[in-house]
C-alpha cells in the first residue's frame, strides 16, 4: 500500500468501501492483494492530487489483528469493545443481581463517576441506561469499554453534581469502562414473579428433585415449588409472595406469628434428596403400589385444602398405571379402581381451583370406564353449570338421578341448575324484549316518514 494512501486514510479517519468489504473476509495473519474498482474506491472524483478519477486501486494487505466492537442495541447507541474476555458462556438476565466496577468519563477524559464495586438488579439498572443493557451481553469477569451516545446516557437532561462526581451536560457521549465481577442468578419459579429464587451458592450436577419427592406437608406451596427446582448443594434465598405463602390470614408458626398478606423469605440449602423412581423403572405390582401411595398423599393434601398439590399427586398416581397392557386381569381391576378414584378426586380439586374445563375431561375418562358412576356424572354436571352448558348439565343430572334417585347432593345440584335456567330464561326474555321494542320503534318511525305530506296551493295561480 502506498505511504500517501495510508496517510490519507488515517487523516480521513475512515477507509474506502472496498477495504471494508475485503477485510471482512480475512483471517488473522492473512496476506492478500485487493483490486478495488472505482465505485468501491474514490469513484469519478478521485482523490487529487494522488488518485485520479475512475481509478482502479490495488493494495497489499496483511491483517495483523483486530478488536471486536459490538453495536449492542443495533442503532449505534452503545458500542462495546472487549478489553478482557470473560469466563464460560452465561449472561445475566433481567432479574439477576450483578456486581460491577465502572468508570465513566466525558469525551475529553473528564471523570464523572466511578465505583470499585456496586450491586444492582439488571432490570432496575444503575447510573445510566447503558449499564443495564451492556451487562446483559457480558460474561463473568469480562471487562469492556463502552461508547455511549446521549440516548443511552442522560439524553437532553443535565445530571447535577453528586458528591465528588461532577455534573454532566446535556447531549453528551460517554466513555465507560465496565467490569462484570460476578452476579447472583435470580429465577422466577412460578412465572408470575411471586416466588423468586436467588442463588447464593451453586449446586452440584444437573439432577433436581422430581414431582415425586415428598416435602413435609406443612411446607407452603411457594417453598415446595422452589425446592423442586434446586440442585444438591445449592444455597438459595427464596422470596415468596402471600399467594404462595400464608395468604390473607394470620398464621401461627413455631417461632412467630405471620401477619396476613405477608411476603416471606427462606434461606434454603439442598443438603440431599432421593429421586423417586420413574414408572418405567417399576414392575407392575410396584406401579400399583406407587399409584396407591400417591393417591393417599393426594387425599391428605385435599383434606388440608392444598388442592393444587393434591391434584399433582392424583395426576402422578394415574401416570404410574396409565398403560396397563402388561398387567394381569386381577391387576387391571386394581388399576381401574385407582384410575376412577384418582380422576374423580382430581376433578374435585379442579372444581375447587375453578378450572372448570378439566373436571369435564376427567369425569369423561371415568365414565368411559364406568358409565353409571354417579359421582362422575354429578361433578361433570357441576363443571357444565359453571361453563354455562346447561343442557349438558341437565342430561348428566337426570341420568345420575335415574341411577340413584335418592342422592341428596345430586338433588341439590338439580335445584341449582333449575335456578340457573330460570335466570338465563329471564335474561333472554329481557334481551329479546328489548330487541323487539327497538324494532317496533324503528317500524313506527319508518311508517311516519312514509305518510303523505299535505300539498299547498298557490292561491295566486
GROMACS .gro file of C-alpha atoms in nm:
model
  461
    1UNK     CA    1   0.000   0.000   0.000
    2UNK     CA    2   0.130   0.348  -0.085
    3UNK     CA    3   0.252   0.558   0.205
    4UNK     CA    4   0.048   0.854   0.080
    5UNK     CA    5  -0.271   0.649   0.071
    6UNK     CA    6  -0.206   0.519   0.423
    7UNK     CA    7  -0.168   0.877   0.548
    8UNK     CA    8  -0.480   0.982   0.360
    9UNK     CA    9  -0.688   0.706   0.519
   10UNK     CA   10  -0.564   0.791   0.866
   11UNK     CA   11  -0.631   1.157   0.811
   12UNK     CA   12  -0.986   1.093   0.689
   13UNK     CA   13  -1.048   0.856   0.982
   14UNK     CA   14  -1.217   0.602   0.756
   15UNK     CA   15  -1.147   0.352   0.480
   16UNK     CA   16  -1.289   0.318   0.132
   17UNK     CA   17  -1.580   0.081   0.085
   18UNK     CA   18  -1.367  -0.179  -0.095
   19UNK     CA   19  -1.142  -0.205   0.210
   20UNK     CA   20  -1.444  -0.250   0.432
   21UNK     CA   21  -1.574  -0.535   0.216
   22UNK     CA   22  -1.237  -0.705   0.170
   23UNK     CA   23  -1.114  -0.702   0.529
   24UNK     CA   24  -1.435  -0.866   0.649
   25UNK     CA   25  -1.334  -1.179   0.452
   26UNK     CA   26  -0.983  -1.211   0.604
   27UNK     CA   27  -0.842  -1.417   0.890
   28UNK     CA   28  -0.575  -1.310   1.138
   29UNK     CA   29  -0.228  -1.324   0.979
   30UNK     CA   30  -0.365  -1.345   0.625
   31UNK     CA   31  -0.186  -1.152   0.345
   32UNK     CA   32  -0.390  -1.054   0.037
   33UNK     CA   33  -0.393  -0.830  -0.274
   34UNK     CA   34  -0.710  -0.619  -0.300
   35UNK     CA   35  -0.807  -0.499  -0.651
   36UNK     CA   36  -1.076  -0.236  -0.594
   37UNK     CA   37  -1.283  -0.084  -0.878
   38UNK     CA   38  -1.362   0.292  -0.878
   39UNK     CA   39  -1.719   0.252  -0.748
   40UNK     CA   40  -1.578   0.092  -0.429
   41UNK     CA   41  -1.285   0.335  -0.411
   42UNK     CA   42  -1.291   0.710  -0.494
   43UNK     CA   43  -1.524   0.698  -0.795
   44UNK     CA   44  -1.542   0.968  -1.061
   45UNK     CA   45  -1.391   1.239  -0.843
   46UNK     CA   46  -1.079   1.050  -0.737
   47UNK     CA   47  -0.866   1.195  -0.455
   48UNK     CA   48  -0.645   1.467  -0.604
   49UNK     CA   49  -0.359   1.501  -0.634
   50UNK     CA   50  -0.268   1.139  -0.553
   51UNK     CA   51  -0.553   0.936  -0.703
   52UNK     CA   52  -0.702   1.025  -1.047
   53UNK     CA   53  -1.074   0.995  -1.132
   54UNK     CA   54  -1.218   0.647  -1.206
   55UNK     CA   55  -0.902   0.475  -1.077
   56UNK     CA   56  -0.888   0.102  -1.001
   57UNK     CA   57  -0.666   0.056  -0.697
   58UNK     CA   58  -0.453  -0.232  -0.571
   59UNK     CA   59  -0.348  -0.283  -0.211
   60UNK     CA   60  -0.117  -0.535  -0.047
   61UNK     CA   61  -0.289  -0.600   0.287
   62UNK     CA   62  -0.187  -0.806   0.587
   63UNK     CA   63  -0.436  -0.845   0.873
   64UNK     CA   64  -0.223  -0.842   1.187
   65UNK     CA   65  -0.500  -0.823   1.447
   66UNK     CA   66  -0.834  -0.664   1.522
   67UNK     CA   67  -1.053  -0.567   1.814
   68UNK     CA   68  -1.419  -0.668   1.803
   69UNK     CA   69  -1.666  -0.385   1.860
   70UNK     CA   70  -2.031  -0.475   1.909
   71UNK     CA   71  -2.328  -0.248   1.843
   72UNK     CA   72  -2.533  -0.364   2.143
   73UNK     CA   73  -2.866  -0.201   2.056
   74UNK     CA   74  -2.829  -0.225   1.677
   75UNK     CA   75  -2.884   0.150   1.645
   76UNK     CA   76  -2.534   0.286   1.706
   77UNK     CA   77  -2.631   0.396   2.057
   78UNK     CA   78  -2.389   0.174   2.251
   79UNK     CA   79  -2.066   0.031   2.111
   80UNK     CA   80  -1.888  -0.233   2.320
   81UNK     CA   81  -1.517  -0.307   2.284
   82UNK     CA   82  -1.392  -0.608   2.484
   83UNK     CA   83  -1.077  -0.536   2.685
   84UNK     CA   84  -1.067  -0.861   2.889
   85UNK     CA   85  -1.252  -1.177   2.784
   86UNK     CA   86  -1.495  -1.328   3.036
   87UNK     CA   87  -1.547  -1.686   3.158
   88UNK     CA   88  -1.791  -1.953   3.035
   89UNK     CA   89  -2.091  -1.852   2.823
   90UNK     CA   90  -2.374  -1.738   3.051
   91UNK     CA   91  -2.501  -1.379   3.059
   92UNK     CA   92  -2.705  -1.210   3.333
   93UNK     CA   93  -3.083  -1.189   3.289
   94UNK     CA   94  -3.331  -0.917   3.391
   95UNK     CA   95  -3.395  -1.049   3.744
   96UNK     CA   96  -3.029  -1.121   3.825
   97UNK     CA   97  -2.828  -0.912   4.071
   98UNK     CA   98  -2.493  -0.806   3.920
   99UNK     CA   99  -2.179  -0.676   4.093
  100UNK     CA  100  -1.976  -0.442   3.871
  101UNK     CA  101  -1.690  -0.195   3.871
  102UNK     CA  102  -1.704   0.104   3.638
  103UNK     CA  103  -1.551   0.437   3.547
  104UNK     CA  104  -1.739   0.691   3.333
  105UNK     CA  105  -1.578   0.984   3.152
  106UNK     CA  106  -1.674   1.256   2.908
  107UNK     CA  107  -1.515   1.251   2.563
  108UNK     CA  108  -1.242   1.491   2.684
  109UNK     CA  109  -1.146   1.246   2.961
  110UNK     CA  110  -1.319   1.428   3.248
  111UNK     CA  111  -1.413   1.169   3.513
  112UNK     CA  112  -1.780   1.197   3.609
  113UNK     CA  113  -1.847   0.877   3.804
  114UNK     CA  114  -1.653   0.581   3.940
  115UNK     CA  115  -1.720   0.276   4.158
  116UNK     CA  116  -1.492  -0.004   4.275
  117UNK     CA  117  -1.793  -0.221   4.338
  118UNK     CA  118  -2.169  -0.172   4.317
  119UNK     CA  119  -2.456  -0.423   4.307
  120UNK     CA  120  -2.788  -0.375   4.127
  121UNK     CA  121  -3.071  -0.571   3.967
  122UNK     CA  122  -3.030  -0.576   3.590
  123UNK     CA  123  -3.383  -0.466   3.505
  124UNK     CA  124  -3.363  -0.177   3.756
  125UNK     CA  125  -3.033  -0.054   3.612
  126UNK     CA  126  -2.780   0.187   3.762
  127UNK     CA  127  -2.615   0.520   3.679
  128UNK     CA  128  -2.742   0.535   3.318
  129UNK     CA  129  -2.945   0.300   3.090
  130UNK     CA  130  -2.632   0.178   2.908
  131UNK     CA  131  -2.502  -0.019   3.209
  132UNK     CA  132  -2.805  -0.247   3.229
  133UNK     CA  133  -2.807  -0.307   2.853
  134UNK     CA  134  -2.434  -0.379   2.844
  135UNK     CA  135  -2.417  -0.627   3.135
  136UNK     CA  136  -2.681  -0.845   2.966
  137UNK     CA  137  -2.426  -0.909   2.687
  138UNK     CA  138  -2.130  -0.977   2.919
  139UNK     CA  139  -1.976  -1.285   3.079
  140UNK     CA  140  -1.838  -1.321   3.430
  141UNK     CA  141  -1.503  -1.141   3.457
  142UNK     CA  142  -1.545  -0.958   3.126
  143UNK     CA  143  -1.416  -0.601   3.103
  144UNK     CA  144  -1.529  -0.367   2.827
  145UNK     CA  145  -1.507  -0.012   2.701
  146UNK     CA  146  -1.847   0.136   2.615
  147UNK     CA  147  -1.904   0.431   2.385
  148UNK     CA  148  -2.245   0.558   2.488
  149UNK     CA  149  -2.449   0.805   2.283
  150UNK     CA  150  -2.677   1.054   2.465
  151UNK     CA  151  -2.997   0.848   2.426
  152UNK     CA  152  -2.845   0.574   2.646
  153UNK     CA  153  -2.664   0.817   2.879
  154UNK     CA  154  -2.857   1.118   3.014
  155UNK     CA  155  -3.013   1.248   2.692
  156UNK     CA  156  -3.112   1.613   2.694
  157UNK     CA  157  -3.109   1.633   3.073
  158UNK     CA  158  -2.833   1.780   3.285
  159UNK     CA  159  -2.706   1.541   3.551
  160UNK     CA  160  -2.622   1.754   3.854
  161UNK     CA  161  -2.301   1.709   4.050
  162UNK     CA  162  -2.332   1.441   4.321
  163UNK     CA  163  -2.073   1.438   4.598
  164UNK     CA  164  -1.730   1.416   4.438
  165UNK     CA  165  -1.881   1.344   4.094
  166UNK     CA  166  -1.901   1.637   3.855
  167UNK     CA  167  -2.212   1.744   3.662
  168UNK     CA  168  -2.288   1.602   3.318
  169UNK     CA  169  -2.400   1.844   3.043
  170UNK     CA  170  -2.692   1.755   2.813
  171UNK     CA  171  -2.648   1.557   2.488
  172UNK     CA  172  -2.301   1.423   2.566
  173UNK     CA  173  -2.135   1.096   2.464
  174UNK     CA  174  -1.979   0.897   2.747
  175UNK     CA  175  -1.689   0.651   2.759
  176UNK     CA  176  -1.749   0.390   3.029
  177UNK     CA  177  -1.505   0.121   3.136
  178UNK     CA  178  -1.718  -0.158   3.284
  179UNK     CA  179  -1.620  -0.487   3.452
  180UNK     CA  180  -1.872  -0.757   3.540
  181UNK     CA  181  -1.719  -0.911   3.853
  182UNK     CA  182  -1.995  -1.166   3.921
  183UNK     CA  183  -2.371  -1.197   3.952
  184UNK     CA  184  -2.632  -1.382   4.157
  185UNK     CA  185  -2.882  -1.565   3.943
  186UNK     CA  186  -3.248  -1.497   4.028
  187UNK     CA  187  -3.516  -1.723   3.876
  188UNK     CA  188  -3.892  -1.676   3.858
  189UNK     CA  189  -4.011  -2.012   3.992
  190UNK     CA  190  -4.383  -1.960   3.929
  191UNK     CA  191  -4.353  -1.744   3.611
  192UNK     CA  192  -4.557  -1.466   3.775
  193UNK     CA  193  -4.275  -1.318   3.988
  194UNK     CA  194  -4.444  -1.428   4.309
  195UNK     CA  195  -4.182  -1.689   4.400
  196UNK     CA  196  -3.825  -1.573   4.330
  197UNK     CA  197  -3.514  -1.781   4.398
  198UNK     CA  198  -3.176  -1.608   4.430
  199UNK     CA  199  -2.873  -1.838   4.415
  200UNK     CA  200  -2.620  -1.773   4.691
  201UNK     CA  201  -2.412  -2.082   4.613
  202UNK     CA  202  -2.432  -2.306   4.307
  203UNK     CA  203  -2.522  -2.673   4.344
  204UNK     CA  204  -2.373  -2.991   4.205
  205UNK     CA  205  -2.450  -3.172   3.879
  206UNK     CA  206  -2.779  -3.142   3.691
  207UNK     CA  207  -3.026  -3.352   3.892
  208UNK     CA  208  -3.317  -3.185   4.068
  209UNK     CA  209  -3.598  -3.337   4.274
  210UNK     CA  210  -3.881  -3.471   4.059
  211UNK     CA  211  -4.254  -3.433   4.128
  212UNK     CA  212  -4.249  -3.748   4.334
  213UNK     CA  213  -4.027  -3.611   4.609
  214UNK     CA  214  -4.210  -3.581   4.941
  215UNK     CA  215  -4.166  -3.244   5.111
  216UNK     CA  216  -4.307  -3.201   5.461
  217UNK     CA  217  -4.679  -3.146   5.424
  218UNK     CA  218  -4.679  -2.824   5.634
  219UNK     CA  219  -4.446  -2.654   5.386
  220UNK     CA  220  -4.610  -2.365   5.199
  221UNK     CA  221  -4.672  -2.401   4.827
  222UNK     CA  222  -4.407  -2.146   4.724
  223UNK     CA  223  -4.132  -2.326   4.913
  224UNK     CA  224  -4.247  -2.662   4.776
  225UNK     CA  225  -4.225  -2.528   4.419
  226UNK     CA  226  -3.884  -2.367   4.474
  227UNK     CA  227  -3.728  -2.676   4.633
  228UNK     CA  228  -3.819  -2.884   4.327
  229UNK     CA  229  -3.602  -2.657   4.108
  230UNK     CA  230  -3.297  -2.681   4.337
  231UNK     CA  231  -2.987  -2.893   4.281
  232UNK     CA  232  -2.799  -3.077   4.556
  233UNK     CA  233  -2.564  -2.846   4.747
  234UNK     CA  234  -2.733  -2.530   4.621
  235UNK     CA  235  -2.782  -2.247   4.870
  236UNK     CA  236  -3.059  -2.002   4.786
  237UNK     CA  237  -3.270  -1.715   4.919
  238UNK     CA  238  -3.637  -1.762   4.830
  239UNK     CA  239  -3.882  -1.471   4.831
  240UNK     CA  240  -4.247  -1.581   4.844
  241UNK     CA  241  -4.548  -1.352   4.797
  242UNK     CA  242  -4.863  -1.409   5.012
  243UNK     CA  243  -5.046  -1.601   4.736
  244UNK     CA  244  -4.790  -1.883   4.766
  245UNK     CA  245  -4.724  -1.837   5.139
  246UNK     CA  246  -4.985  -1.792   5.415
  247UNK     CA  247  -5.236  -1.589   5.215
  248UNK     CA  248  -5.475  -1.336   5.360
  249UNK     CA  249  -5.496  -1.497   5.705
  250UNK     CA  250  -5.271  -1.463   6.007
  251UNK     CA  251  -5.074  -1.784   6.070
  252UNK     CA  252  -4.924  -1.907   6.398
  253UNK     CA  253  -4.587  -2.069   6.327
  254UNK     CA  254  -4.339  -2.234   6.563
  255UNK     CA  255  -4.122  -1.925   6.613
  256UNK     CA  256  -4.353  -1.636   6.530
  257UNK     CA  257  -4.696  -1.523   6.414
  258UNK     CA  258  -4.702  -1.444   6.040
  259UNK     CA  259  -4.932  -1.144   5.975
  260UNK     CA  260  -5.192  -1.159   5.698
  261UNK     CA  261  -5.073  -1.083   5.344
  262UNK     CA  262  -4.707  -1.122   5.438
  263UNK     CA  263  -4.418  -1.175   5.195
  264UNK     CA  264  -4.185  -1.432   5.349
  265UNK     CA  265  -3.818  -1.513   5.293
  266UNK     CA  266  -3.648  -1.850   5.326
  267UNK     CA  267  -3.276  -1.923   5.316
  268UNK     CA  268  -3.252  -2.280   5.192
  269UNK     CA  269  -2.971  -2.528   5.138
  270UNK     CA  270  -3.042  -2.850   4.950
  271UNK     CA  271  -2.837  -3.097   5.154
  272UNK     CA  272  -2.958  -3.409   4.970
  273UNK     CA  273  -3.262  -3.575   4.817
  274UNK     CA  274  -3.364  -3.917   4.688
  275UNK     CA  275  -3.535  -3.909   4.349
  276UNK     CA  276  -3.846  -4.118   4.320
  277UNK     CA  277  -3.830  -4.400   4.067
  278UNK     CA  278  -3.996  -4.332   3.735
  279UNK     CA  279  -4.276  -4.553   3.606
  280UNK     CA  280  -4.053  -4.738   3.358
  281UNK     CA  281  -3.823  -4.847   3.643
  282UNK     CA  282  -4.104  -5.034   3.822
  283UNK     CA  283  -4.270  -5.372   3.770
  284UNK     CA  284  -4.650  -5.394   3.751
  285UNK     CA  285  -4.709  -5.453   4.124
  286UNK     CA  286  -4.471  -5.171   4.218
  287UNK     CA  287  -4.660  -4.938   3.984
  288UNK     CA  288  -4.987  -5.021   4.156
  289UNK     CA  289  -4.830  -4.966   4.500
  290UNK     CA  290  -4.677  -4.634   4.388
  291UNK     CA  291  -5.012  -4.518   4.247
  292UNK     CA  292  -5.186  -4.610   4.573
  293UNK     CA  293  -4.927  -4.416   4.772
  294UNK     CA  294  -4.972  -4.107   4.554
  295UNK     CA  295  -5.349  -4.133   4.593
  296UNK     CA  296  -5.317  -4.132   4.974
  297UNK     CA  297  -5.080  -3.833   4.960
  298UNK     CA  298  -5.334  -3.654   4.742
  299UNK     CA  299  -5.613  -3.732   4.989
  300UNK     CA  300  -5.411  -3.583   5.277
  301UNK     CA  301  -5.337  -3.270   5.079
  302UNK     CA  302  -5.703  -3.234   4.976
  303UNK     CA  303  -5.813  -3.251   5.340
  304UNK     CA  304  -5.558  -2.977   5.415
  305UNK     CA  305  -5.718  -2.765   5.136
  306UNK     CA  306  -5.398  -2.779   4.929
  307UNK     CA  307  -5.585  -2.852   4.609
  308UNK     CA  308  -5.316  -2.773   4.353
  309UNK     CA  309  -5.062  -3.002   4.518
  310UNK     CA  310  -5.327  -3.269   4.571
  311UNK     CA  311  -5.413  -3.251   4.200
  312UNK     CA  312  -5.049  -3.317   4.106
  313UNK     CA  313  -5.043  -3.624   4.331
  314UNK     CA  314  -5.354  -3.768   4.164
  315UNK     CA  315  -5.208  -3.698   3.820
  316UNK     CA  316  -4.885  -3.874   3.919
  317UNK     CA  317  -5.081  -4.173   4.050
  318UNK     CA  318  -5.264  -4.215   3.718
  319UNK     CA  319  -4.938  -4.187   3.522
  320UNK     CA  320  -4.797  -4.489   3.707
  321UNK     CA  321  -5.082  -4.709   3.580
  322UNK     CA  322  -5.182  -4.527   3.261
  323UNK     CA  323  -5.072  -4.806   3.026
  324UNK     CA  324  -5.195  -5.144   3.152
  325UNK     CA  325  -5.115  -5.380   2.865
  326UNK     CA  326  -4.866  -5.572   3.084
  327UNK     CA  327  -5.097  -5.604   3.384
  328UNK     CA  328  -5.272  -5.931   3.471
  329UNK     CA  329  -5.654  -5.941   3.475
  330UNK     CA  330  -5.656  -5.904   3.853
  331UNK     CA  331  -5.412  -5.612   3.835
  332UNK     CA  332  -5.625  -5.447   3.565
  333UNK     CA  333  -5.919  -5.447   3.806
  334UNK     CA  334  -5.700  -5.279   4.068
  335UNK     CA  335  -5.574  -5.018   3.822
  336UNK     CA  336  -5.928  -4.949   3.700
  337UNK     CA  337  -6.043  -4.871   4.055
  338UNK     CA  338  -5.738  -4.648   4.113
  339UNK     CA  339  -5.792  -4.460   3.787
  340UNK     CA  340  -6.159  -4.400   3.870
  341UNK     CA  341  -6.083  -4.280   4.223
  342UNK     CA  342  -5.787  -4.058   4.129
  343UNK     CA  343  -5.961  -3.895   3.833
  344UNK     CA  344  -6.273  -3.827   4.041
  345UNK     CA  345  -6.067  -3.678   4.323
  346UNK     CA  346  -5.866  -3.472   4.075
  347UNK     CA  347  -6.192  -3.344   3.927
  348UNK     CA  348  -6.290  -3.231   4.278
  349UNK     CA  349  -5.956  -3.047   4.306
  350UNK     CA  350  -6.007  -2.872   3.973
  351UNK     CA  351  -6.358  -2.763   4.075
  352UNK     CA  352  -6.210  -2.611   4.392
  353UNK     CA  353  -5.946  -2.437   4.180
  354UNK     CA  354  -6.221  -2.312   3.941
  355UNK     CA  355  -6.053  -2.477   3.643
  356UNK     CA  356  -6.386  -2.597   3.507
  357UNK     CA  357  -6.276  -2.746   3.175
  358UNK     CA  358  -6.058  -3.009   3.342
  359UNK     CA  359  -6.334  -3.173   3.555
  360UNK     CA  360  -6.533  -3.231   3.236
  361UNK     CA  361  -6.237  -3.417   3.080
  362UNK     CA  362  -6.152  -3.612   3.396
  363UNK     CA  363  -6.511  -3.721   3.460
  364UNK     CA  364  -6.549  -3.827   3.096
  365UNK     CA  365  -6.246  -4.056   3.144
  366UNK     CA  366  -6.416  -4.209   3.448
  367UNK     CA  367  -6.741  -4.261   3.258
  368UNK     CA  368  -6.550  -4.440   2.982
  369UNK     CA  369  -6.451  -4.695   3.248
  370UNK     CA  370  -6.781  -4.690   3.441
  371UNK     CA  371  -7.076  -4.531   3.259
  372UNK     CA  372  -7.301  -4.549   3.566
  373UNK     CA  373  -7.069  -4.366   3.802
  374UNK     CA  374  -7.293  -4.114   3.981
  375UNK     CA  375  -7.004  -3.906   4.120
  376UNK     CA  376  -6.861  -3.860   3.770
  377UNK     CA  377  -7.200  -3.750   3.633
  378UNK     CA  378  -7.253  -3.519   3.931
  379UNK     CA  379  -6.909  -3.348   3.909
  380UNK     CA  380  -6.926  -3.319   3.531
  381UNK     CA  381  -7.267  -3.152   3.571
  382UNK     CA  382  -7.113  -2.908   3.821
  383UNK     CA  383  -6.848  -2.820   3.564
  384UNK     CA  384  -7.107  -2.781   3.287
  385UNK     CA  385  -7.311  -2.542   3.505
  386UNK     CA  386  -7.007  -2.321   3.562
  387UNK     CA  387  -6.929  -2.332   3.190
  388UNK     CA  388  -7.294  -2.234   3.123
  389UNK     CA  389  -7.353  -2.552   2.925
  390UNK     CA  390  -7.688  -2.604   3.097
  391UNK     CA  391  -7.840  -2.857   2.855
  392UNK     CA  392  -7.550  -3.099   2.905
  393UNK     CA  393  -7.561  -3.041   3.281
  394UNK     CA  394  -7.929  -3.137   3.284
  395UNK     CA  395  -7.860  -3.456   3.086
  396UNK     CA  396  -7.595  -3.567   3.340
  397UNK     CA  397  -7.808  -3.482   3.644
  398UNK     CA  398  -8.113  -3.665   3.510
  399UNK     CA  399  -7.902  -3.972   3.433
  400UNK     CA  400  -7.748  -3.960   3.783
  401UNK     CA  401  -8.097  -3.945   3.938
  402UNK     CA  402  -8.210  -4.241   3.727
  403UNK     CA  403  -7.924  -4.443   3.876
  404UNK     CA  404  -7.954  -4.307   4.231
  405UNK     CA  405  -8.291  -4.130   4.280
  406UNK     CA  406  -8.226  -4.056   4.650
  407UNK     CA  407  -7.883  -3.896   4.609
  408UNK     CA  408  -7.909  -3.576   4.815
  409UNK     CA  409  -7.611  -3.395   4.653
  410UNK     CA  410  -7.742  -3.455   4.303
  411UNK     CA  411  -8.090  -3.332   4.402
  412UNK     CA  412  -7.940  -3.012   4.545
  413UNK     CA  413  -7.740  -2.957   4.229
  414UNK     CA  414  -8.056  -3.004   4.023
  415UNK     CA  415  -8.214  -2.718   4.219
  416UNK     CA  416  -7.910  -2.503   4.143
  417UNK     CA  417  -7.939  -2.593   3.775
  418UNK     CA  418  -8.311  -2.510   3.761
  419UNK     CA  419  -8.247  -2.171   3.921
  420UNK     CA  420  -7.970  -2.105   3.666
  421UNK     CA  421  -8.205  -2.198   3.382
  422UNK     CA  422  -8.472  -1.960   3.519
  423UNK     CA  423  -8.214  -1.679   3.545
  424UNK     CA  424  -8.095  -1.728   3.188
  425UNK     CA  425  -8.451  -1.758   3.053
  426UNK     CA  426  -8.535  -1.430   3.227
  427UNK     CA  427  -8.226  -1.262   3.082
  428UNK     CA  428  -8.309  -1.399   2.737
  429UNK     CA  429  -8.667  -1.268   2.764
  430UNK     CA  430  -8.539  -0.923   2.862
  431UNK     CA  431  -8.281  -0.928   2.584
  432UNK     CA  432  -8.525  -1.026   2.310
  433UNK     CA  433  -8.793  -0.797   2.457
  434UNK     CA  434  -8.556  -0.503   2.422
  435UNK     CA  435  -8.474  -0.602   2.065
  436UNK     CA  436  -8.843  -0.630   1.969
  437UNK     CA  437  -8.918  -0.294   2.135
  438UNK     CA  438  -8.639  -0.126   1.936
  439UNK     CA  439  -8.759  -0.293   1.614
  440UNK     CA  440  -9.114  -0.172   1.683
  441UNK     CA  441  -8.993   0.187   1.732
  442UNK     CA  442  -8.797   0.169   1.408
  443UNK     CA  443  -9.104   0.042   1.221
  444UNK     CA  444  -9.318   0.321   1.365
  445UNK     CA  445  -9.061   0.584   1.268
  446UNK     CA  446  -9.040   0.439   0.918
  447UNK     CA  447  -9.419   0.442   0.880
  448UNK     CA  448  -9.435   0.805   0.996
  449UNK     CA  449  -9.189   0.911   0.726
  450UNK     CA  450  -9.398   0.741   0.459
  451UNK     CA  451  -9.720   0.935   0.546
  452UNK     CA  452  -9.840   1.170   0.267
  453UNK     CA  453  -9.721   1.526   0.314
  454UNK     CA  454 -10.017   1.780   0.263
  455UNK     CA  455  -9.987   1.984  -0.056
  456UNK     CA  456 -10.024   2.364  -0.055
  457UNK     CA  457 -10.189   2.556  -0.343
  458UNK     CA  458 -10.064   2.887  -0.467
  459UNK     CA  459 -10.373   3.100  -0.450
  460UNK     CA  460 -10.225   3.345  -0.699
  461UNK     CA  461 -10.203   3.083  -0.973
   0.00000   0.00000   0.00000
